[in-house]
Each structure stands twice: as structure tokens, then as C-alpha cells.
XYZ file of C-alpha atoms in Angstrom:
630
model
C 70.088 29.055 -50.169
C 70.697 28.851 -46.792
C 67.883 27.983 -45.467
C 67.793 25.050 -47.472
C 70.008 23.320 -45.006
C 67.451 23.149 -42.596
C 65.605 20.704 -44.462
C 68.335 18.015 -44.109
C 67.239 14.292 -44.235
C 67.499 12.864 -40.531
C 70.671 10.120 -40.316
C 69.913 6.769 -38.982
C 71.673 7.677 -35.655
C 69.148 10.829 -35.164
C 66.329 8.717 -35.618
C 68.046 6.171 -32.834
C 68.477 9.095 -30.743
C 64.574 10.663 -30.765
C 62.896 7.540 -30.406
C 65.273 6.618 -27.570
C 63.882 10.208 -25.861
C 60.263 8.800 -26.680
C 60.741 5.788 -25.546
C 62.361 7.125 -22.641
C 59.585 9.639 -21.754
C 56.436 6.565 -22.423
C 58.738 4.676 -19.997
C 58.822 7.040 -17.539
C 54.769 7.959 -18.149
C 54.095 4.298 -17.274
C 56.148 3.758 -14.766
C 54.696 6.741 -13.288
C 50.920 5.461 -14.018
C 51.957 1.858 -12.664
C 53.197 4.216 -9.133
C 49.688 6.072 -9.422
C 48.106 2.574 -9.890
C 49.106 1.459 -6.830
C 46.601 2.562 -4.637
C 43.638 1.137 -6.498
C 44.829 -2.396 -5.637
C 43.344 -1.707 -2.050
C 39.937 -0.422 -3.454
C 38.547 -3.893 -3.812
C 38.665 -5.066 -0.596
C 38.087 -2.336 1.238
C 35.035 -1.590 -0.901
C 33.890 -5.254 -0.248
C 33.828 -4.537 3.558
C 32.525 -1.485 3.748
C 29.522 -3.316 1.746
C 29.549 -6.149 4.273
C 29.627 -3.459 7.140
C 26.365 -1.610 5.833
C 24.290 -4.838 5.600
C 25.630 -5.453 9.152
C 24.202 -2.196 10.082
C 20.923 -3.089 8.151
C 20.566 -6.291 9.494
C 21.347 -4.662 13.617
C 18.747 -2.324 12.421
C 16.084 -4.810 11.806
C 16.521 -6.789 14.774
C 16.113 -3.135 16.825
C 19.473 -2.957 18.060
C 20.866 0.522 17.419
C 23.972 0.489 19.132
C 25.466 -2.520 16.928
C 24.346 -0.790 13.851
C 26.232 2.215 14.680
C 29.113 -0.019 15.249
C 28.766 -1.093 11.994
C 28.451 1.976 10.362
C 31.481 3.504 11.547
C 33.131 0.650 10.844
C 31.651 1.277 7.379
C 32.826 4.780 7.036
C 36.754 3.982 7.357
C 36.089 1.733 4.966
C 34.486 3.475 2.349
C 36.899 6.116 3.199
C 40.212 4.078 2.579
C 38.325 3.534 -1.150
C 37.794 7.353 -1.946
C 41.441 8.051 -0.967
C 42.617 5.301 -2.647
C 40.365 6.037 -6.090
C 39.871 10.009 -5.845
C 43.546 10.916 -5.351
C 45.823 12.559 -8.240
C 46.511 8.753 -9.138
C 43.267 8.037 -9.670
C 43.019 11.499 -11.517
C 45.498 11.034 -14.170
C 44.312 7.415 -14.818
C 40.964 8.553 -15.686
C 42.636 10.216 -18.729
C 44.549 7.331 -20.083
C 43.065 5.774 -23.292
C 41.277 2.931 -22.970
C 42.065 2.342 -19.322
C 41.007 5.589 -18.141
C 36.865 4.676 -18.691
C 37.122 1.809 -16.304
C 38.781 4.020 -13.533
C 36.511 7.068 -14.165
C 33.631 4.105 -13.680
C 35.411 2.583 -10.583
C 35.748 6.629 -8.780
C 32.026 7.201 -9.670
C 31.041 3.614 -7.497
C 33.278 5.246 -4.873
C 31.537 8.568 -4.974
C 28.390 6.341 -4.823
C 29.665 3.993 -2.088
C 30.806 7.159 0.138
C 27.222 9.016 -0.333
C 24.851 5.441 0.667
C 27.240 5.343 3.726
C 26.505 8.944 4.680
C 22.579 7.550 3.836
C 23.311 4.343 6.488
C 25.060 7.566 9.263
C 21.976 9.677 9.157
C 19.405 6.955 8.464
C 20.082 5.649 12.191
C 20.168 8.548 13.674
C 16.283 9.176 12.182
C 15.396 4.995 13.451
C 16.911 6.468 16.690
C 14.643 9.303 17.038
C 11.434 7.711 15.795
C 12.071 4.061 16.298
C 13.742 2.930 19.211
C 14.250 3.494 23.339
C 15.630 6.875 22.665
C 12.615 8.332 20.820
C 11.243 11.474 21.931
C 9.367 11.767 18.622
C 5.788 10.131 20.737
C 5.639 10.768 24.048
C 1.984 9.869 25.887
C 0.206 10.052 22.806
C 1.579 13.827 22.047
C 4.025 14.116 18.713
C 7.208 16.575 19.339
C 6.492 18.959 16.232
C 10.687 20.020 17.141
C 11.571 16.678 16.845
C 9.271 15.745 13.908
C 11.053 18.990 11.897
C 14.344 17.626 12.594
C 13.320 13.901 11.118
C 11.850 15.944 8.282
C 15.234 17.631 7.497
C 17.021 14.207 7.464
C 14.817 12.393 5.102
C 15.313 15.352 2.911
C 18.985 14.924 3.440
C 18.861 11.350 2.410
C 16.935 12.269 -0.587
C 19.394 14.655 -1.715
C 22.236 11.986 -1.077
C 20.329 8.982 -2.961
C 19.891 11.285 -5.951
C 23.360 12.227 -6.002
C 24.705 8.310 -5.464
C 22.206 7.487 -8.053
C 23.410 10.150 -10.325
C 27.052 8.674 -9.714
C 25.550 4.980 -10.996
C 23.561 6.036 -13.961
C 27.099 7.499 -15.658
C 28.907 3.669 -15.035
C 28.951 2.063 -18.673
C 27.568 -1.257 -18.877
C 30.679 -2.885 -20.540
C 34.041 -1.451 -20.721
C 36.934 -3.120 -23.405
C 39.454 -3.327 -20.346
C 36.816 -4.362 -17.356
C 34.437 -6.022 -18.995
C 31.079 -5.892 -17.899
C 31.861 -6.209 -14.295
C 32.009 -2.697 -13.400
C 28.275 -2.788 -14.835
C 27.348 -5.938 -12.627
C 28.320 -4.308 -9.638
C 26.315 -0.710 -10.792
C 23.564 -2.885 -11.389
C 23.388 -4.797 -8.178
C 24.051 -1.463 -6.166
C 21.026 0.090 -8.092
C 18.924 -2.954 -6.890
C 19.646 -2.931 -3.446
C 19.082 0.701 -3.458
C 15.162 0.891 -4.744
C 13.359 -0.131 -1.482
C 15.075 2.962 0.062
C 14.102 5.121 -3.177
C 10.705 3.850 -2.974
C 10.306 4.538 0.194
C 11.509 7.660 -0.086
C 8.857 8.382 -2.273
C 6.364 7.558 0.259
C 7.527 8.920 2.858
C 8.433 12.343 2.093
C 5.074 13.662 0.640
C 3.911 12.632 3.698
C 5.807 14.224 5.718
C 5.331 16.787 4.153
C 2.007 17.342 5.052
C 1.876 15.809 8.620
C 2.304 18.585 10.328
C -0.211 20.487 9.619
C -1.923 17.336 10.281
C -1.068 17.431 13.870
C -2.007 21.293 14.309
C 0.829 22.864 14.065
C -0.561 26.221 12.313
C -4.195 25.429 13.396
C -6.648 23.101 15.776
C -7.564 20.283 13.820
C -10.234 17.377 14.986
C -10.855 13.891 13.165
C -13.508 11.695 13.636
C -12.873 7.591 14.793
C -15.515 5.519 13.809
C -15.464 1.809 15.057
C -16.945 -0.548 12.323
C -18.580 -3.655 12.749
C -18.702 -6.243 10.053
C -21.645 -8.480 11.333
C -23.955 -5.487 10.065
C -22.993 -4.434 7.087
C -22.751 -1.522 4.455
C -21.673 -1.640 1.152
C -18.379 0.142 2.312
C -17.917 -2.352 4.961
C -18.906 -2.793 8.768
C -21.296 -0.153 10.080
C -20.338 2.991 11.813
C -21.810 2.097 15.716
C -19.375 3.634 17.918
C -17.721 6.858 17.815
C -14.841 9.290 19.642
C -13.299 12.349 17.884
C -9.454 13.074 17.791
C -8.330 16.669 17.931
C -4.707 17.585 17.745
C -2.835 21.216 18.494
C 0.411 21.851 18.212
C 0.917 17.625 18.004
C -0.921 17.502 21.454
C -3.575 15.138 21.585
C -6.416 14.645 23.284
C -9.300 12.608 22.886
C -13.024 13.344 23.084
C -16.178 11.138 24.986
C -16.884 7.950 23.430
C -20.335 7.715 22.001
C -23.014 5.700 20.412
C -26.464 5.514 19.015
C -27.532 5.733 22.643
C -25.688 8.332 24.022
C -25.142 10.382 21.342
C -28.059 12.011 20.167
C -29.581 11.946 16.754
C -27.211 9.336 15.717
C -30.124 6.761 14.820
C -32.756 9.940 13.070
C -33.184 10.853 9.913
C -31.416 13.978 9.810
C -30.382 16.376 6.642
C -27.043 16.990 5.445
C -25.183 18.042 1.846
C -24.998 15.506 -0.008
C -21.579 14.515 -2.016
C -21.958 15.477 -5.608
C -23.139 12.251 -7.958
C -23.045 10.085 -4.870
C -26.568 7.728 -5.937
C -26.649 6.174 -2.645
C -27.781 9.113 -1.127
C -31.438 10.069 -0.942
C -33.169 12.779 1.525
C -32.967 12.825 5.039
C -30.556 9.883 6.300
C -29.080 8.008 9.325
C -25.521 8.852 10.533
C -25.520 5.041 10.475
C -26.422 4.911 7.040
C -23.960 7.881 5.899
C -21.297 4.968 4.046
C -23.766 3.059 2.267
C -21.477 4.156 -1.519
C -19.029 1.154 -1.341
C -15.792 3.469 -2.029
C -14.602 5.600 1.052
C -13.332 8.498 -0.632
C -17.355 9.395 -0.874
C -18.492 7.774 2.391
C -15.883 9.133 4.483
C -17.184 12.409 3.259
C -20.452 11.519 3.617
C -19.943 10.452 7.255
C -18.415 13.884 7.951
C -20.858 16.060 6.613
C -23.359 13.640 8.806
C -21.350 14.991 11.745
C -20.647 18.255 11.207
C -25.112 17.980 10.659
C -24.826 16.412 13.686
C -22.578 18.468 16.148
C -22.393 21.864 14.185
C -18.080 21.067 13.626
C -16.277 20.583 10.174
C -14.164 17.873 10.298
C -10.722 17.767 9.083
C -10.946 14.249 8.113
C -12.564 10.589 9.294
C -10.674 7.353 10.411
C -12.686 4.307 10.297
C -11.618 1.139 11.148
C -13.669 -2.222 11.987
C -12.994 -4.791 14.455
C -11.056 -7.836 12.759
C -8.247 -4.975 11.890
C -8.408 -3.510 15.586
C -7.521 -6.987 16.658
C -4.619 -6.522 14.356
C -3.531 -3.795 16.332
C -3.872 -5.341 19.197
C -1.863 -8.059 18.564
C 0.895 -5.792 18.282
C 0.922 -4.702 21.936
C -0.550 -8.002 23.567
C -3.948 -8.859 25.337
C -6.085 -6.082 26.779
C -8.740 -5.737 29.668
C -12.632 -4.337 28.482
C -14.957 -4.172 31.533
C -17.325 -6.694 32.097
C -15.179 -9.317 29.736
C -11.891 -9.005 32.029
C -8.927 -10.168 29.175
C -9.131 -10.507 25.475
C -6.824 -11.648 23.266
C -6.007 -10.726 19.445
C -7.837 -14.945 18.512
C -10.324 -14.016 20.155
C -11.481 -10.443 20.157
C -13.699 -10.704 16.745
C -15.880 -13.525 18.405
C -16.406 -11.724 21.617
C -17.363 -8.425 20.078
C -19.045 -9.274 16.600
C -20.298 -12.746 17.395
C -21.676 -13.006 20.867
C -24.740 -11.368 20.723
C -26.387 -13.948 22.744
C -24.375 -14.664 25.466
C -25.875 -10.502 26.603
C -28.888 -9.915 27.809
C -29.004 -6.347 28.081
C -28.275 -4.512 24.305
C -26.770 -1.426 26.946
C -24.166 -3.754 27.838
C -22.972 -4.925 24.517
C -22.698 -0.564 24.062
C -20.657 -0.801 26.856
C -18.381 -2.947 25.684
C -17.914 -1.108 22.329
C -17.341 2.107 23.692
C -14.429 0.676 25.702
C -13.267 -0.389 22.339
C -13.073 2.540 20.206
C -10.057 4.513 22.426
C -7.725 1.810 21.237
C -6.952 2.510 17.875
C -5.787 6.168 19.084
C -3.666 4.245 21.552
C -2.240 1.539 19.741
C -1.427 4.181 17.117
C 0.999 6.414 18.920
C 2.364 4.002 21.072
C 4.788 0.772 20.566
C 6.860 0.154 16.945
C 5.176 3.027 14.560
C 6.415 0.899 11.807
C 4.729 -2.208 12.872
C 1.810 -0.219 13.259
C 1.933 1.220 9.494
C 2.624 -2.333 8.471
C -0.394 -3.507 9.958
C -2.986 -0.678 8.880
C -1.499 -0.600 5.223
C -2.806 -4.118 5.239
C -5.940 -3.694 6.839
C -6.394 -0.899 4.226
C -5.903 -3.324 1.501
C -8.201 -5.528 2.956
C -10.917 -2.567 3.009
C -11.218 -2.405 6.858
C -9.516 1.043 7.375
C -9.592 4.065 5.858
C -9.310 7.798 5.935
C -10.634 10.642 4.295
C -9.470 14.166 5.248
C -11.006 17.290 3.330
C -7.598 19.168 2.435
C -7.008 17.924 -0.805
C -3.270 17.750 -1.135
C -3.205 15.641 2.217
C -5.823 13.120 0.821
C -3.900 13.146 -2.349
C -0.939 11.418 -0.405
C -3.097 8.973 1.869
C -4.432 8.045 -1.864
C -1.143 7.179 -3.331
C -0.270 5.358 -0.071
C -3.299 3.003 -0.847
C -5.256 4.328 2.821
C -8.303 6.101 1.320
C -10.270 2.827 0.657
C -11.246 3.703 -2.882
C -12.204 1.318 -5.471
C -9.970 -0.662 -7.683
C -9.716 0.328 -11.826
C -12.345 -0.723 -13.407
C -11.270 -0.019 -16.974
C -10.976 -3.874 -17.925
C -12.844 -6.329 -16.497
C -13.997 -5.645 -12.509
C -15.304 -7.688 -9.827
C -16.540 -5.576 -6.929
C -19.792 -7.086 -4.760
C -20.684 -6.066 -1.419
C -23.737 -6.740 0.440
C -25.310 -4.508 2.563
C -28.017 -5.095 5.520
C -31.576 -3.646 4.876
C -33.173 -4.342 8.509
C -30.848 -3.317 11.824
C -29.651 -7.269 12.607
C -26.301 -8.973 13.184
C -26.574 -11.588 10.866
C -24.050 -10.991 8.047
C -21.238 -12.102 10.814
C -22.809 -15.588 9.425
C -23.001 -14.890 5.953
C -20.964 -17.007 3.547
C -20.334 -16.027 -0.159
C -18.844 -17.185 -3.353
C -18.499 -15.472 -6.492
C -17.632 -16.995 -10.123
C -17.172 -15.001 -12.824
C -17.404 -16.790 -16.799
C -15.681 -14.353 -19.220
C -15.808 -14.807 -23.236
C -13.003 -12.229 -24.494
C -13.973 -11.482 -27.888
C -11.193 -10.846 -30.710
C -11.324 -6.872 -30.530
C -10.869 -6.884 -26.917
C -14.630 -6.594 -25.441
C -15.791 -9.621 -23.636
C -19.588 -11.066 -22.114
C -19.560 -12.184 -18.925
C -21.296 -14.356 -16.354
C -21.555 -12.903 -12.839
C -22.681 -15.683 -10.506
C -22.934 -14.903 -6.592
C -24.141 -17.742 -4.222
C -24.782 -16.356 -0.662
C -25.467 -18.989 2.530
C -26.886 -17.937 5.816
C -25.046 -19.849 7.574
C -26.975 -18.904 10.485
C -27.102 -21.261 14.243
C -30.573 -22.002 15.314
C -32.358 -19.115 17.435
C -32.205 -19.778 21.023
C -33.980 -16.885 23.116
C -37.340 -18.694 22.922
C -40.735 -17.762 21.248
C -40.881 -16.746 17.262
C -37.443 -15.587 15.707
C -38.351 -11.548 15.167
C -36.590 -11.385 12.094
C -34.468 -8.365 13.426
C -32.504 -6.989 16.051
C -29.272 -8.462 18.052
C -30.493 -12.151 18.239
C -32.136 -12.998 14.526
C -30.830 -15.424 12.644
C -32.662 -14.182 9.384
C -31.152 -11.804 6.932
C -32.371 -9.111 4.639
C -29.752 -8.236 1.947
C -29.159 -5.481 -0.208
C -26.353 -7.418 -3.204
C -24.867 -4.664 -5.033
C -22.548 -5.622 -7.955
C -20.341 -2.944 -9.582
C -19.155 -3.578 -12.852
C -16.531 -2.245 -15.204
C -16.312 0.838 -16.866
C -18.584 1.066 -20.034
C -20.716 -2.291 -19.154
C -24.067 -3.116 -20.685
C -26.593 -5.465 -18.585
C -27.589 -8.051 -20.808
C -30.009 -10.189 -18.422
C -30.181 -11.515 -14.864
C -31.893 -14.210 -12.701
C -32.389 -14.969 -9.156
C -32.377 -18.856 -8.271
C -32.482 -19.572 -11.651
C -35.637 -16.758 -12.474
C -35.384 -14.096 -15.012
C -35.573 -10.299 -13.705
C -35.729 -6.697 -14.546
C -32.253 -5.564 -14.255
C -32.434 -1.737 -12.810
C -28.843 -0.300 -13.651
C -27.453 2.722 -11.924
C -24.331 4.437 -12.433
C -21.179 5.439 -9.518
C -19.419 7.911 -10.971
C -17.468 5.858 -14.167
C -18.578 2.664 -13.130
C -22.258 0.768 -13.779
C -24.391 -0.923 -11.504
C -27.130 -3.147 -10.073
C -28.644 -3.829 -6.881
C -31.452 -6.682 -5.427
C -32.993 -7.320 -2.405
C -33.223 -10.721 -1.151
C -34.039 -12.292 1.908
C -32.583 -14.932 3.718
C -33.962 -17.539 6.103
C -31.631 -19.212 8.389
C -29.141 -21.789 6.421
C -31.001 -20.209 3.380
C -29.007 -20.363 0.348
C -29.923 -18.032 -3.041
C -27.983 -17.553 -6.128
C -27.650 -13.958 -8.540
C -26.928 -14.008 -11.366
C -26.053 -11.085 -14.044
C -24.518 -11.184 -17.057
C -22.922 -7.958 -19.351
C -20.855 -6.790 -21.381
C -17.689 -5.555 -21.278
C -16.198 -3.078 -24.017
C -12.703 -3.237 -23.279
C -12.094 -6.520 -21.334
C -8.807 -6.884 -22.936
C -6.373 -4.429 -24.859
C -5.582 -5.507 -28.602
C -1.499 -5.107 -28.467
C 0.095 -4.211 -31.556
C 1.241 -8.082 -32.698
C -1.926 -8.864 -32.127
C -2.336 -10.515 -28.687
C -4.586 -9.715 -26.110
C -3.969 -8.318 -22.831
C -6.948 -9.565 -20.426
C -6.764 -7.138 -17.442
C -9.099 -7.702 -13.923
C -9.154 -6.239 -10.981
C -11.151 -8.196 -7.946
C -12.026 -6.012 -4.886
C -13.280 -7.147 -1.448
C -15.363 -6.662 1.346
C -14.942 -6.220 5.004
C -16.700 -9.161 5.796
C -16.240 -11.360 8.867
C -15.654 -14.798 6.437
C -13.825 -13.156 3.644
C -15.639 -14.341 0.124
C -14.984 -17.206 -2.214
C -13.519 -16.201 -5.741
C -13.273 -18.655 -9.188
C -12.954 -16.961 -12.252
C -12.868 -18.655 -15.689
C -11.686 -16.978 -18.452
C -11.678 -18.528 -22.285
C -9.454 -16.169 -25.546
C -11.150 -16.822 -29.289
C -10.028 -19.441 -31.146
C -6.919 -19.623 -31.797
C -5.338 -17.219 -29.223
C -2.940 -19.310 -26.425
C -1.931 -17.745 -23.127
C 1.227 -17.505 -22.267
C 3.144 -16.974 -18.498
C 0.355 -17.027 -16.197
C 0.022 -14.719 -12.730
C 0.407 -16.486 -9.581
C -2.703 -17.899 -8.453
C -3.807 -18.523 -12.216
C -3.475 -22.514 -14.030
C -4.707 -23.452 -17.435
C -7.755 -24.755 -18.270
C -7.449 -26.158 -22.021
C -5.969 -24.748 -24.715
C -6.973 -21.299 -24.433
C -8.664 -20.963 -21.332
C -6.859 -19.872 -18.139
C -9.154 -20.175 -14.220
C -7.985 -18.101 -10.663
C -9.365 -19.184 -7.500
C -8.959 -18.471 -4.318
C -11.266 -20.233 -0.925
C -10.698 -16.185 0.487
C -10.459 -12.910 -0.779
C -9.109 -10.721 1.758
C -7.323 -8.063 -0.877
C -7.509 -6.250 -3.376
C -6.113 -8.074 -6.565
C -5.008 -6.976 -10.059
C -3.801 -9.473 -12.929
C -3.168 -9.426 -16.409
C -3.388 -12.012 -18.746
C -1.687 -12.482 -22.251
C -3.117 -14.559 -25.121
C -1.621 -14.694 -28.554
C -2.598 -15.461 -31.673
């Protein structure tokens, strides 16, 4: 058949002669990949400065100087520019393909992609610390907030966003290992994605607030806050007491500020007055004081309490209350240097908590202590839209931590976001163990600026996670002698006795199991904030007095029972706004046979399953966890 010759066996020689043509054509596919390759060799370095020119640009940043971080940024952009062309070309293209090779090129464009993107973060990102954050800001001017300028900062941090996601998109698809690169592709990814999560975090911060912040500053309608001046040597159970007032209102992101009143010249401040009370708020009983509106020791129900005391008060709804006391105004204060008051001529930051909250007797006349106050309470508006607005957030996020300022504001998507930004001044979780006691002064007196506290807490974690505990608080009056003559009148500016209120809030779920008071047994009456349980006692203090309280409870859920078996001891400690911040010593012991293992900072062993945190001043809020097993 003819066709049969078709299916001739190949000679030796034909066989030479294809595989030469193979071999000829992988020759020339190589060669060609080896030209393609060529680029790539140039990636490295250039990658390495364009790196070293955006932490250039960070550090320039940090040291204010905006000029040299645009330097460095450019710089930074012909960089990372010379390592797309050099990865993103056809080269780099056909590479990508190859076998083997091609997943550690793909991996090596996709850091490029990433590289170019977090240098187009570093060009807009100081061209936003231009407009809010340096010489050239118009973003403040005089107190007033350019809602054109704001809207343009608002469209850049979006911007970023969108270019962090898409960078971070680019990192998540690098492999960890690769049979060619190894792992270092991966390294890099990894230390990329590090350096990156500050600027995600705080991306996360800042853009819900944004969000909302104009409408904060009036841009579709008039909105007015109330400033309330605390101070901490008479205190609530929410901290210092409101004494001194001004209001804030804001249209269109123009500000202006109202008179600056107190109990004597604003009327019906110290009367008994009616207002609606917050739902399930037990601290609030008939007719009450604007001065006693934040008695309920979390702000999220004082603040609102203080604002429906107002709106009682001056027939106005708030949109939202600011209060901050004095040690955190001298915060402020030391951000812009010393200021004048009349009648004290210059104060500094050192010294601004003794001269207003603990020099009662060095005046006379109670009107011009008022005086003095009143001069006061402007400053936190002014401090707060003028100088470094970041130093300014740095310093109020910590007084909010230390419970000395808060906010409330009624719109709840806007509180929502102070909340998760750690501003509202709400209690800590309380669904372990919780340590929470304030004090609060029953008789109108000065005296808790002397009052000295320490708190130890005994815990007994049981083997299905509930523990008993033993609440000890010591309190000392640490109170000078009286020196305006004649018998001490037990109240007012000048006393040196005290009249407490101790309130101790306990964890979610806790049973009162007994109590003393310098070392006598007593009714425990329990009462109940929302989730949480708790007791209160009078007691009354003579000067250098000293009296201990004692309570002791149970706690369901001290601990969590893991699934091998070990316990997971969780507390959370919150303070109070008080002038000497309290003592702290807490003891806990695991059942027998449980040992703890890493230990938080701040925590040592104390035997073989025991574990003890102290600290001579509590001035935050502070949450630990600690691990026993079996």
C-alpha cells in the first residue's frame, strides 16, 4: 500500500537532525530568556534605595521638616520606577511563564507593584501632613476648620486606603517559599507587611472619623457642645466634679465660643432641678444638682446625664459634652508652654494642678478662686485647634485612658467612633475578673486632692474557671492641719475632713459573700449598673484618718477553661481621676496542680502556682491575661 511508506522507521541521521532543530530552538529560547533576564539584575538595588529613600522621607516627616521629605520621596519615585520597568516589561512577562523560575519572578513583579503603590502612599501622604500638619496648613485657621480643605484631606486618606489595599493585595499573593528563591522573597513580603500595619491601623482610625467630622463641625447644621472643667480634689464617681462651664458651637467649621460660667453665675447650677433620667442609670434619683449629674462612674451615661441637666437647665439639646479635669489640661498646656490667668500672673504645666486644685488656702475670697477657674476653662478650646493637632490627639488619647477626658455626643454613629477610639470614658470588660473603685465626695469640700488609696485584690481561681475573691481598699486622709483658726467646719474650701461615698464595681455575674469595715462585719447592700454588680459605703474621714473596706465575692467566670485544660485568668483594672493616682497589688493563686506559664509585664511569681501585679500608681486602664496549666 502506499501509504504504508509513510510509516518508515526514522534513520539515525534524522534523529541527529530533529534534535539538533530542538536543541537549536531551547538554545535560542534561553538565550533569549537570559537577554529578557537582564533587566532584573538592576531590581535589587534600586528596590533597596527606593526603601532607604521612603524611611528618609518618614524619618524628615517626623522631625517636621516637609521639604526634605519631599526630597526624599521623589528621590523615591525614580527609584521605584527604574524597578517596575525593569520587572513589568515583556522580559519580566515571559519569565513569569517559565517553569519553575517563572513563580519567583511573578512574586518579585507583585513586590514591585507593591513597592510602586506605598510610594504613591509616601507622595500623597505629605501632601495631607502638609495641609494639616505643618507651616502651610490652612486646614485651622483662628480656631475656624476649612470644611474645603478638610474635604480635600478626606479624599486623600481615601486615596491611600484604596492604594494600601491594593499593595496589600499585591503581598498577600507572594508565596512564602519558592524551590528557586527560597524563602527570601517571603522574608521580604513579610517585613513589608510589618512595616505597613501602623499605617493600616491607622487608617482604620482615622477614616471613620473623618467620616463623621464634618457634620461635627456644622457643615449641614448648627451644632453646640458643652466644656465642662473637672476638678479632681472633689470628686464623683466618674471623676473630678463638673464646676466650671463654656459651650462650643460650630457652623459651617466656624467657631465660636460662649460666656464662661459657674455655680455662681450661672443660675440653677447648684438647685435641685428635674431632668429625664438615662434609662437603668441607679445613680439617679429625683430632682438633682447639675453638679451631681456624673455621679454613674462610666461617661457614656454621665455625659448624657450632664446634657440632659443642661438642656433642663438652658432649654438647648446638646449635640454632645467634652469634659476634661485639670491634671490633663496641664497636659495640654505643656504642649504650647506657660500661660498667664489673672490674679496668678504665669503658670506653668509643674505647677498648674497645685495652684488650681490645691491652694484653697492661700484665697480668701471663694469669688476669686471662681475667677480663676473661669479663666481656665477657654483653654482646652484653644489648645485644641491650635499648635501640632497630632500632639494634641496624642495627649488627650492618654488623658482618656487615664479617665480625665471624655466625650459623649448624642448621634449615635459619631459616638460609635469616639468609642472605638477609646474617648468615651466607658468602663473596662468586666466579664472576668474586674477591679473598678472610685470614691465619690458626699459633703461640698476639697479634700479628696489629699486622699491616698491602695487596693489589693486576693483571688482563689477555682478548677472550672469561677474564682472568690478578697477586695481590700485602705484609704488615708492625708490631710495638713487646718489653719484658718477656730473649729475645722467639716466642709467647704478649707476642711481637712472627708466624707466618702467608696463604690466598688465588680465583675459581671458576682455574688457578695460578706464585708467589713476596719475589721467589722456589715450588711452588704448590692446594686446593679447595667451588666455589672455593686456596692457602696459611706465613711468618714478625720484628718490623717485611715479606714480599711473590705468585700469579698464571687466570681463565675474568673478564668476560661481552654480546651487542654488550662486556665485563662483574665482582669481588667480601671482607674480614677484622682489627684494621687491609687495603689494596686493583686495576688492571684491556680488549684493545685495548675503552673503559670509566660507572665504579662508587670506580673512575677509568687510560688508554684501563684502569680502577684503591683503597681505604686494606677494611672490607666489595664487588661492582662494569665495562663495556668495543668
Amino acid at each position: 500500500m502506499a501509504h504504508m511508506g509513510l510509516l518508515r522507521r526514522a534513520t539515525p541521521s534524522s534523529t541527529r537532525g530533529r534534535l539538533l532543530l530542538v536543541g537549536g530552538g531551547l538554545l535560542l529560547v534561553v538565550v533569549a530568556l537570559a537577554l529578557l533576564a537582564l533587566p532584573f539584575r538592576h531590581a535589587p538595588a534600586a528596590a533597596e534605595a527606593a526603601r532607604a529613600d521612603l524611611q528618609t522621607a518618614k524619618a524628615a516627616l517626623e522631625a517636621g521638616d516637609v521639604e526634605g521629605a519631599e526630597q526624599a520621596i521623589t528621590s523615591a519615585r525614580s527609584h521605584a520606577d527604574e524597578v517596575q520597568g525593569a520587572v513589568q516589561g515583556v522580559g519580566g512577562h515571559v519569565w513569569s511563564w517559565v517553569p519553575v523560575a517563572g513563580g519567583p519572578v511573578r512574586d518579585v513583579r507583585r513586590l514591585g507593584n507593591a513597592l510602586d503603590d506605598l510610594t504613591s502612599v509616601a507622595e500623597v501622604g505629605v501632601g495631607l501632613v502638609s495641609r494639616v500638619n505643618s507651616d502651610r496648613s490652612t486646614l485651622v485657621d483662628d480656631g475656624n476648620v476649612d470644611l474645603e480643605v478638610l474635604a480635600t484631606v478626606i479624599d486623600d486618606v481615601d486615596r491611600v486606603d484604596v492604594l494600601v489595599k491594593r499593595a496589600s493585595a499585591e503581598l498577600d499573593d507572594v508565596a512564602e517559599a519558592r524551590l528557586v528563591a527560597g524563602d527570601r522573597l517571603g522574608e521580604a513580603r513579610n517585613e513589608v507587611v510589618e512595616q505597613m500595619q501602623p499605617l493600616v491601623d491607622g487608617l482604620a482610625t482615622a477614616q471613620p472619623l473623618l467620616a463623621e467630622l464634618p457634620l461635627m463641625l456644622g457643615s449641614q447644621a448648627d451644632r453646640q457642645y458643652l466644656v465642662a472643667l473637672l476638678n479632681p480634689s472633689e470628686l464623683r464617681y466618674s471623676g473630678g466634679t463638673p464646676l466650671t462651664f463654656t459651650t462650643m458651637d460650630l457652623s459651617q467649621g466656624q467657631l465660636s465660643m460662649g460666656d464662661v460660667v459657674d455655680t455662681s453665675t450661672a443660675p440653677g447650677t447648684a438647685q435641685a432641678i428635674y431632668w429625664k433620667k438615662v434609662k437603668g442609670n441607679p445613680f439617679h434619683r429625683g430632682r438633682l444638682k447639675v453638679l451631681t449629674s456624673t455621679m454613674a462612674p462610666d461617661w457614656r451615661v454621665s455625659g448624657n446625664e450632664l446634657a440632659n441637666a443642661w438642656r433642663s437647665l438652658r432649654g438647648r439639646r446638646l449635640a454632645g459634652v467634652v469634659v476634661i479635669d485639670v491634671p490633663a489640661l496641664a497636659d495640654l498646656v505643656a504642649l504650647t508652654g506657660p500661660i498667664n490667668v489673672p490674679t496668678l500672673g504665669t503658670i506653668t504645666p509643674d505647677t498648674l494642678v497645685e495652684t488650681l486644685v490645691g491652694s484653697y488656702d492661700e484665697y480668701d475670697d471663694p469669688a476669686q478662686r471662681k475667677e480663676i477657674n473661669r479663666a481656665l476653662a477657654p483653654l482646652f478650646s484653644e489648645r485644641l485647634l491650635s499648635g501640632d493637632p497630632l500632639d494634641t490627639a496624642k495627649v488627650l488619647a492618654r488623658a482618656a485612658d487615664e479617665r480625665r477626658f471624655a466625650v459623649y455626643l448624642r448621634a449615635p454613629e459619631e459616638q460609635a467612633v469616639f468609642s472605638d477610639l477609646g474617648l468615651t470614658g466607658e468602663l473596662g470588660d468586666a466579664r472576668r475578673d474586674y477591679i473598678g473603685v472610685f470614691t465619690q465626695n458626699r459633703v461640698p469640700s476639697k479634700s479628696d486632692y489629699w486622699q491616698r488609696r491602695a487596693v489589693r485584690s486576693e483571688v482563689d481561681v477555682r478548677k472550672d474557671g469561677s474564682a472568690h475573691v478578697r477586695l481590700a481598699v485602705q484609704i488615708h486622709n492625708d490631710s495638713p492641719p487646718y489653719v484658718r483658726g477656730g473649729v475645722d467646719p467639716q466642709l467647704g474650701y478649707f476642711t481637712r475632713w472627708n466624707f466618702s461615698s467608696v463604690l466598688t464595681m465588680l465583675p459581671e455575674g458576682a455574688e457578695f459573700t460578706g464585708g467589713t469595715i476596719d475589721g467589722q462585719p456589715f450588711a452588704v447592700r448590692r446594686g446593679n449598673f447595667y451588666d455589672q454588680t455593686f456596692q457602696r459605703q459611706s465613711l468618714e474621714f478625720a484628718p490623717q484618718a485611715r479606714r480599711e473596706l473590705v468585700v469579698e465575692y464571687d466570681v463565675p467566670a474568673a478564668a476560661t477553661v481552654e480546651a487542654d485544660g488550662s486556665l485563662a485568668y483574665g482582669l481588667t483594672i480601671d482607674p480614677q481621676a484622682i489627684v494621687n493616682p491609687q495603689a494596686v497589688e493583686v495576688r492571684v493563686r491556680f488549684p493545685q496542680g495548675y503552673a503559670p506559664g509566660a507572665l504579662p509585664a508587670g506580673w512575677t511569681p509568687s510560688g508554684p502556682r501563684g502569680v502577684t501585679y503591683r503597681t505604686d500608681a494606677l494611672e490607666t486602664t489595664e487588661v492582662f491575661e494569665v495562663i495556668a496549666r495543668p
